[in-house]
Each structure stands twice: as C-alpha cells, then as structure tokens.
Amino acid sequence: KLIGYMTDIYFKGTTGTKTLYDLAEAVLVDADLPLTSELEKPWYIDPSLADISTTAVLPIDAHRNLLQMIAHAGMCRFYTDGNGIARLEPFEIPTEPGDFSIDFTSASDQPKISKTEPLYSINVLMYSDSVASVSTELHKSTFAVSGSTPFYAEFGAAQDVSVSITGGTLSNVKTYARAVEATITAAGSVTVTVTGKSITTTTSGSPYVAGVDGETEVIENPLVTSLAHKQALEQHIANYLSLRNTYEVPYRGNPELEAGDLISLQSSFTPSFPALTLKHVISYNGALRGSGIFKKVG
C-alpha cells in the first residue's frame, strides 16, 4: 500500500505556529507521491486539522511516521483507501453497524477475547519550548572538497539558524529548525559551522480522571502545545480506551471489510453486538480466508 513506501526522511521542520493541516500537507508534498487518475493529489486531509495549531517543530523522521503523529494529534486515522489515496480523517465510531456480520456460521473458530484494564486517568503531556537568548554552535565539521558537492547536517532544534564556511563557498543554502542543506564549492579542506539559538523542550500537565480505579495512561505527542489541545485529546482517547473488550476472529473472509467499519459480531456470551474493525487481513489458498481484530462498542 501507499503508506508502506513512505519511508524517506523528512527534515524540513520549521519554527513558528502552524496548523496540523499545514504540517500534514508539507510532509505529503515532500513525500512526492505519484499522482492518481482519480485525483490531482493522491491524498486527502480533513479540514478539521486546520482548526488545531501547534508551536512544535516536527522531528526528523520518515514521512509515514510523521503523518501518523499528526493524525494522532488531530484525533484522526491515517490510512490508504481502496483507490490508493492516503487519507487523514477523524477517528469516529459509527453509531449503527452496517449490513456485514460475523457469527458462528461464518467464523472458522471461536473468537479469542482479551480485556484491557479499567481506565482511571489519562495524561496527555503538553510540550513547551524556550529559546536561548544567544546563538551557539550547533554543528561543525572539516573535510576535503574537490569541485562542488552537496552538504547536509542535522542538529538539535534551534531558531535563527545560519551556516558559514572557511576554505570554500556556499550556494543553494536552505536552513531548517533541525537541519541545513547546501552546495559547497572548493578545492581543498573546508570547515562548515552551523549556529543558532537552541530550543529546549519541557513537558507538563495533570491527568484527566476518567474512572474510579484502574490504570493511568500517559500519552506523549510533541505536537500538543496548548491546554485546549491537551484536554480535547484526553477526552477523545478516554472515550476509546473505555471500550475494554477486544475480539480476534478468523472467518471465511470478505474483501469489502475495512478497518473502521462497524459490524455485528457474535460471541459465546452475546448473540449479536456492534464491534469496530481495528485490523483486517485477507489471504487466499484455494479459498478466501479472513482474520480480524474487533473492539466491542457499547
């Protein structure tokens, strides 16, 4: 699937306030995905991500990992649909199951049931940045150059980044909050120095109490930089974690079933109940086989 190929590294994060929509679009553009026959752009970003802002600098990571981080912060799911379109859409549990059901006549074995611990509280950490008042050295390297060669360096997050050289010349210089890239032209040894005002990140936050006993979940997503965002994400995650029963079911297989679908499921204790599809795998060996992981809803 498309997401599986998005393993190139994104290093172009910048400082300043941006929406999650802006971040997702920047990462997807940098991924240089192939165009599709159906759409001009092979992705869809839900407009709700334009309502959530962050002051965080994206870390240096694979495109798909950053998009998953953005989706999580935006209370969305990140997936590739049947048309090969990468989509970031709100994670919502449907209110009514569709027509599809798995019962004992279609299942090839009894469901394996697991139950998570009750949720007492959830604490989404809130991230805050402080910028040094003066510039310091972020990177320095010395090496030989004959002609023109590309240069790239990474460092800790910083503001007002600049790069200088002795023994040669720089061109096509591009500076980001965690990296620089340029072209060096020289005939001999050069020394490249990168300076900037270092950014220090701290976390804070008190937990949101969701029950009377059980476990406390700590959620770390560096894109959460405001109290309103922290509280909204805590409520969203708490609603999902309150669904405790998970079922792993092998059955005859249906290629139309996708993650996120709400179906009717049968267990040894309940003849029919709504269940959210978390994972679905289809295989073929003379006949279609399917296996799915489902979360009981309600």
Tab-separated table of C-alpha atoms in Angstrom:
chain	number	residue	atom	x	y	z
A	1	LYS	CA	0.000	0.000	0.000
A	2	LEU	CA	1.000	3.635	-0.492
A	3	ILE	CA	1.864	4.239	3.175
A	4	GLY	CA	4.316	1.351	3.159
A	5	TYR	CA	6.508	3.162	0.633
A	6	MET	CA	6.634	6.469	2.532
A	7	THR	CA	9.926	5.657	4.262
A	8	ASP	CA	12.041	8.611	3.064
A	9	ILE	CA	13.101	11.062	5.769
A	10	TYR	CA	11.509	14.482	6.283
A	11	PHE	CA	13.871	17.039	7.820
A	12	LYS	CA	12.303	20.368	6.817
A	13	GLY	CA	10.502	21.255	10.041
A	14	THR	CA	10.476	24.965	10.914
A	15	THR	CA	9.688	27.090	13.963
A	16	GLY	CA	6.501	29.114	14.411
A	17	THR	CA	2.807	28.396	14.863
A	18	LYS	CA	1.284	26.089	12.244
A	19	THR	CA	-1.918	24.084	11.921
A	20	LEU	CA	-1.852	20.302	11.761
A	21	TYR	CA	-3.299	20.656	8.270
A	22	ASP	CA	-0.273	22.737	7.226
A	23	LEU	CA	2.125	20.184	8.703
A	24	ALA	CA	0.405	17.221	7.020
A	25	GLU	CA	0.364	18.995	3.659
A	26	ALA	CA	4.065	19.906	3.911
A	27	VAL	CA	5.032	16.306	4.673
A	28	LEU	CA	2.844	14.890	1.893
A	29	VAL	CA	4.206	17.351	-0.677
A	30	ASP	CA	7.776	16.444	0.345
A	31	ALA	CA	6.962	12.729	0.013
A	32	ASP	CA	6.479	13.322	-3.756
A	33	LEU	CA	3.781	10.697	-4.104
A	34	PRO	CA	2.727	9.539	-7.589
A	35	LEU	CA	-0.395	11.180	-8.979
A	36	THR	CA	-3.524	9.087	-9.446
A	37	SER	CA	-6.012	9.026	-12.302
A	38	GLU	CA	-8.864	9.948	-9.958
A	39	LEU	CA	-7.399	12.981	-8.182
A	40	GLU	CA	-4.781	15.615	-8.854
A	41	LYS	CA	-3.238	14.925	-5.446
A	42	PRO	CA	-3.010	11.367	-4.078
A	43	TRP	CA	-4.075	12.386	-0.573
A	44	TYR	CA	-6.933	13.835	1.439
A	45	ILE	CA	-6.520	15.892	4.631
A	46	ASP	CA	-9.678	16.504	6.641
A	47	PRO	CA	-10.416	20.238	7.155
A	48	SER	CA	-10.743	19.667	10.924
A	49	LEU	CA	-6.935	19.592	11.117
A	50	ALA	CA	-6.899	23.266	10.138
A	51	ASP	CA	-8.590	24.047	13.484
A	52	ILE	CA	-5.733	22.636	15.607
A	53	SER	CA	-2.492	24.595	15.921
A	54	THR	CA	0.917	23.745	17.344
A	55	THR	CA	4.159	25.574	18.010
A	56	ALA	CA	6.208	22.366	17.854
A	57	VAL	CA	8.998	21.694	15.373
A	58	LEU	CA	8.466	18.393	13.565
A	59	PRO	CA	11.189	15.863	14.420
A	60	ILE	CA	13.365	14.330	11.692
A	61	ASP	CA	11.638	11.071	10.794
A	62	ALA	CA	10.086	9.052	7.975
A	63	HIS	CA	7.138	10.677	6.182
A	64	ARG	CA	4.726	7.960	7.282
A	65	ASN	CA	5.773	8.208	10.946
A	66	LEU	CA	5.263	11.975	10.975
A	67	LEU	CA	1.862	11.668	9.297
A	68	GLN	CA	0.837	9.109	11.917
A	69	MET	CA	1.965	11.540	14.644
A	70	ILE	CA	-0.069	14.335	13.053
A	71	ALA	CA	-3.107	12.082	12.694
A	72	HIS	CA	-2.882	11.040	16.348
A	73	ALA	CA	-2.605	14.663	17.495
A	74	GLY	CA	-5.558	15.569	15.291
A	75	MET	CA	-7.747	12.708	16.568
A	76	CYS	CA	-7.664	11.211	13.086
A	77	ARG	CA	-6.771	7.935	11.459
A	78	PHE	CA	-4.154	7.712	8.711
A	79	TYR	CA	-4.702	5.048	6.067
A	80	THR	CA	-4.772	4.277	2.347
A	81	ASP	CA	-8.243	3.784	0.872
A	82	GLY	CA	-9.252	1.351	-1.880
A	83	ASN	CA	-8.352	3.897	-4.572
A	84	GLY	CA	-4.784	4.273	-3.314
A	85	ILE	CA	-5.404	7.660	-1.693
A	86	ALA	CA	-3.604	8.471	1.584
A	87	ARG	CA	-6.232	9.865	3.949
A	88	LEU	CA	-6.185	11.665	7.303
A	89	GLU	CA	-9.758	11.585	8.588
A	90	PRO	CA	-11.372	11.951	12.027
A	91	PHE	CA	-11.454	8.749	14.047
A	92	GLU	CA	-15.145	8.309	14.744
A	93	ILE	CA	-17.049	5.224	15.805
A	94	PRO	CA	-20.192	4.756	13.665
A	95	THR	CA	-23.448	4.769	15.597
A	96	GLU	CA	-25.052	1.857	13.726
A	97	PRO	CA	-23.455	-1.346	12.378
A	98	GLY	CA	-23.541	-1.926	8.640
A	99	ASP	CA	-25.050	-4.994	6.986
A	100	PHE	CA	-21.940	-7.126	7.498
A	101	SER	CA	-21.855	-9.627	10.361
A	102	ILE	CA	-19.636	-12.459	11.609
A	103	ASP	CA	-21.364	-15.232	13.532
A	104	PHE	CA	-20.645	-18.863	14.308
A	105	THR	CA	-21.741	-19.922	10.793
A	106	SER	CA	-19.069	-17.756	9.113
A	107	ALA	CA	-16.325	-17.879	11.760
A	108	SER	CA	-13.800	-20.716	11.428
A	109	ASP	CA	-13.023	-20.739	15.148
A	110	GLN	CA	-14.221	-19.254	18.434
A	111	PRO	CA	-13.217	-15.612	18.971
A	112	LYS	CA	-10.214	-15.015	21.204
A	113	ILE	CA	-11.261	-12.431	23.763
A	114	SER	CA	-8.956	-10.040	25.583
A	115	LYS	CA	-9.923	-7.383	28.090
A	116	THR	CA	-7.919	-4.270	28.909
A	117	GLU	CA	-7.607	-2.930	32.424
A	118	PRO	CA	-10.140	-0.292	33.552
A	119	LEU	CA	-9.044	3.273	32.865
A	120	TYR	CA	-8.596	5.528	35.890
A	121	SER	CA	-6.996	8.545	34.262
A	122	ILE	CA	-5.192	9.729	31.186
A	123	ASN	CA	-2.466	12.352	30.994
A	124	VAL	CA	-1.606	13.836	27.602
A	125	LEU	CA	1.660	15.679	28.138
A	126	MET	CA	1.788	19.302	26.993
A	127	TYR	CA	5.032	20.458	25.395
A	128	SER	CA	6.549	23.928	25.819
A	129	ASP	CA	9.624	25.397	24.135
A	130	SER	CA	12.082	28.015	25.365
A	131	VAL	CA	14.605	29.665	23.042
A	132	ALA	CA	18.139	30.575	24.104
A	133	SER	CA	18.892	34.282	24.121
A	134	VAL	CA	22.172	33.960	22.207
A	135	SER	CA	23.352	31.819	19.292
A	136	THR	CA	25.747	28.939	19.881
A	137	GLU	CA	27.498	26.378	17.696
A	138	LEU	CA	25.122	23.617	16.601
A	139	HIS	CA	27.402	21.763	14.192
A	140	LYS	CA	30.989	21.966	12.954
A	141	SER	CA	32.785	19.692	10.513
A	142	THR	CA	36.020	19.774	8.490
A	143	PHE	CA	36.536	17.743	5.316
A	144	ALA	CA	38.102	17.876	1.847
A	145	VAL	CA	36.201	19.040	-1.235
A	146	SER	CA	37.242	18.914	-4.894
A	147	GLY	CA	34.763	20.786	-7.062
A	148	SER	CA	31.125	21.026	-5.967
A	149	THR	CA	29.394	18.670	-3.522
A	150	PRO	CA	26.118	18.647	-1.583
A	151	PHE	CA	26.264	19.264	2.168
A	152	TYR	CA	23.740	18.194	4.799
A	153	ALA	CA	23.863	18.361	8.602
A	154	GLU	CA	21.428	17.664	11.433
A	155	PHE	CA	21.345	19.134	14.953
A	156	GLY	CA	19.044	19.792	17.889
A	157	ALA	CA	16.097	22.113	17.292
A	158	ALA	CA	17.083	25.774	17.020
A	159	GLN	CA	15.879	29.171	15.881
A	160	ASP	CA	17.680	31.737	13.698
A	161	VAL	CA	19.897	29.057	12.137
A	162	SER	CA	22.814	30.204	9.951
A	163	VAL	CA	25.700	28.426	8.234
A	164	SER	CA	29.195	29.639	7.334
A	165	ILE	CA	32.258	28.153	5.646
A	166	THR	CA	36.008	28.697	5.523
A	167	GLY	CA	38.098	27.427	2.613
A	168	GLY	CA	35.243	27.385	0.100
A	169	THR	CA	31.918	28.892	-0.940
A	170	LEU	CA	28.305	28.029	-0.159
A	171	SER	CA	25.341	28.136	-2.536
A	172	ASN	CA	21.729	26.868	-2.544
A	173	VAL	CA	21.683	27.206	1.243
A	174	LYS	CA	18.474	26.076	2.947
A	175	THR	CA	18.124	26.206	6.724
A	176	TYR	CA	15.508	24.452	8.838
A	177	ALA	CA	14.969	24.104	12.572
A	178	ARG	CA	16.826	20.774	12.773
A	179	ALA	CA	18.923	20.608	9.593
A	180	VAL	CA	20.693	22.535	6.849
A	181	GLU	CA	21.445	21.668	3.247
A	182	ALA	CA	23.689	23.482	0.767
A	183	THR	CA	26.146	23.085	-2.081
A	184	ILE	CA	29.873	23.525	-1.310
A	185	THR	CA	32.410	24.520	-3.935
A	186	ALA	CA	36.088	24.262	-3.020
A	187	ALA	CA	39.469	22.738	-3.856
A	188	GLY	CA	40.870	21.508	-0.571
A	189	SER	CA	39.922	21.408	3.099
A	190	VAL	CA	36.789	23.296	4.256
A	191	THR	CA	35.221	23.873	7.657
A	192	VAL	CA	31.454	24.304	7.895
A	193	THR	CA	29.921	25.814	11.022
A	194	VAL	CA	26.202	25.984	11.854
A	195	THR	CA	24.978	28.309	14.606
A	196	GLY	CA	21.604	29.172	16.074
A	197	LYS	CA	19.576	29.745	19.231
A	198	SER	CA	18.948	26.332	20.783
A	199	ILE	CA	15.405	25.310	21.678
A	200	THR	CA	14.778	23.473	24.964
A	201	THR	CA	11.547	21.496	25.306
A	202	THR	CA	9.808	20.655	28.599
A	203	THR	CA	6.575	18.831	29.395
A	204	SER	CA	3.828	19.493	31.916
A	205	GLY	CA	0.232	18.574	32.659
A	206	SER	CA	-2.066	16.960	35.179
A	207	PRO	CA	-4.138	13.857	34.371
A	208	TYR	CA	-7.769	13.769	33.317
A	209	VAL	CA	-9.663	11.414	35.636
A	210	ALA	CA	-11.959	9.109	33.677
A	211	GLY	CA	-12.952	6.419	36.219
A	212	VAL	CA	-12.891	5.335	39.845
A	213	ASP	CA	-9.969	2.878	39.617
A	214	GLY	CA	-7.650	1.192	37.126
A	215	GLU	CA	-4.647	2.283	35.113
A	216	THR	CA	-3.252	5.708	34.288
A	217	GLU	CA	-2.215	6.192	30.665
A	218	VAL	CA	0.457	8.755	29.779
A	219	ILE	CA	0.351	9.946	26.159
A	220	GLU	CA	3.390	11.588	24.568
A	221	ASN	CA	2.829	13.526	21.352
A	222	PRO	CA	5.175	16.513	20.893
A	223	LEU	CA	2.640	18.303	18.688
A	224	VAL	CA	0.446	19.026	21.732
A	225	THR	CA	1.470	22.530	22.801
A	226	SER	CA	-1.739	24.070	24.210
A	227	LEU	CA	-4.057	23.274	27.117
A	228	ALA	CA	-7.149	23.204	24.888
A	229	HIS	CA	-5.495	20.659	22.575
A	230	LYS	CA	-4.357	18.548	25.534
A	231	GLN	CA	-7.867	18.422	27.021
A	232	ALA	CA	-9.576	17.611	23.724
A	233	LEU	CA	-7.143	14.762	23.021
A	234	GLU	CA	-7.544	13.369	26.548
A	235	GLN	CA	-11.328	13.210	26.181
A	236	HIS	CA	-11.027	11.626	22.740
A	237	ILE	CA	-8.598	8.924	23.882
A	238	ALA	CA	-10.508	8.256	27.107
A	239	ASN	CA	-13.674	7.570	25.120
A	240	TYR	CA	-11.852	4.943	23.082
A	241	LEU	CA	-9.987	3.324	25.985
A	242	SER	CA	-13.263	2.884	27.856
A	243	LEU	CA	-14.044	0.162	25.277
A	244	ARG	CA	-12.339	-2.753	27.016
A	245	ASN	CA	-13.253	-5.962	25.137
A	246	THR	CA	-11.272	-6.948	22.018
A	247	TYR	CA	-12.013	-9.988	19.825
A	248	GLU	CA	-9.669	-11.755	17.401
A	249	VAL	CA	-11.755	-13.734	14.899
A	250	PRO	CA	-10.813	-15.991	11.934
A	251	TYR	CA	-13.636	-16.290	9.401
A	252	ARG	CA	-14.414	-17.050	5.743
A	253	GLY	CA	-13.172	-13.660	4.536
A	254	ASN	CA	-14.727	-10.660	2.825
A	255	PRO	CA	-12.507	-8.250	0.827
A	256	GLU	CA	-15.044	-5.435	1.293
A	257	LEU	CA	-14.450	-5.225	5.056
A	258	GLU	CA	-12.051	-2.418	6.055
A	259	ALA	CA	-10.567	-1.046	9.271
A	260	GLY	CA	-13.018	1.429	10.795
A	261	ASP	CA	-16.141	-0.480	9.727
A	262	LEU	CA	-18.731	-1.220	12.405
A	263	ILE	CA	-20.094	-4.754	12.103
A	264	SER	CA	-22.277	-7.171	14.053
A	265	LEU	CA	-20.286	-9.862	15.881
A	266	GLN	CA	-21.267	-12.975	17.819
A	267	SER	CA	-19.509	-14.402	20.861
A	268	SER	CA	-20.140	-17.264	23.252
A	269	PHE	CA	-21.844	-14.802	25.596
A	270	THR	CA	-23.738	-12.490	23.238
A	271	PRO	CA	-25.593	-13.470	20.035
A	272	SER	CA	-25.019	-10.088	18.366
A	273	PHE	CA	-23.274	-6.869	19.342
A	274	PRO	CA	-21.669	-3.947	17.468
A	275	ALA	CA	-17.895	-4.183	17.025
A	276	LEU	CA	-15.398	-1.782	15.473
A	277	THR	CA	-12.930	-3.272	12.974
A	278	LEU	CA	-9.382	-2.463	14.147
A	279	LYS	CA	-7.454	-4.734	11.758
A	280	HIS	CA	-8.471	-6.929	8.843
A	281	VAL	CA	-6.328	-9.347	6.809
A	282	ILE	CA	-7.383	-11.385	3.758
A	283	SER	CA	-5.498	-14.404	2.381
A	284	TYR	CA	-6.220	-16.957	-0.357
A	285	ASN	CA	-5.199	-20.607	-0.505
A	286	GLY	CA	-7.866	-22.278	-2.589
A	287	ALA	CA	-10.489	-20.278	-0.689
A	288	LEU	CA	-10.729	-16.842	0.861
A	289	ARG	CA	-9.670	-16.637	4.499
A	290	GLY	CA	-10.040	-13.637	6.703
A	291	SER	CA	-8.972	-12.638	10.172
A	292	GLY	CA	-9.878	-9.541	12.059
A	293	ILE	CA	-9.434	-7.773	15.360
A	294	PHE	CA	-12.576	-6.083	16.612
A	295	LYS	CA	-13.400	-3.820	19.564
A	296	LYS	CA	-16.785	-4.188	21.247
A	297	VAL	CA	-18.725	-0.925	21.190
A	298	GLY	CA	-21.217	-0.082	23.906
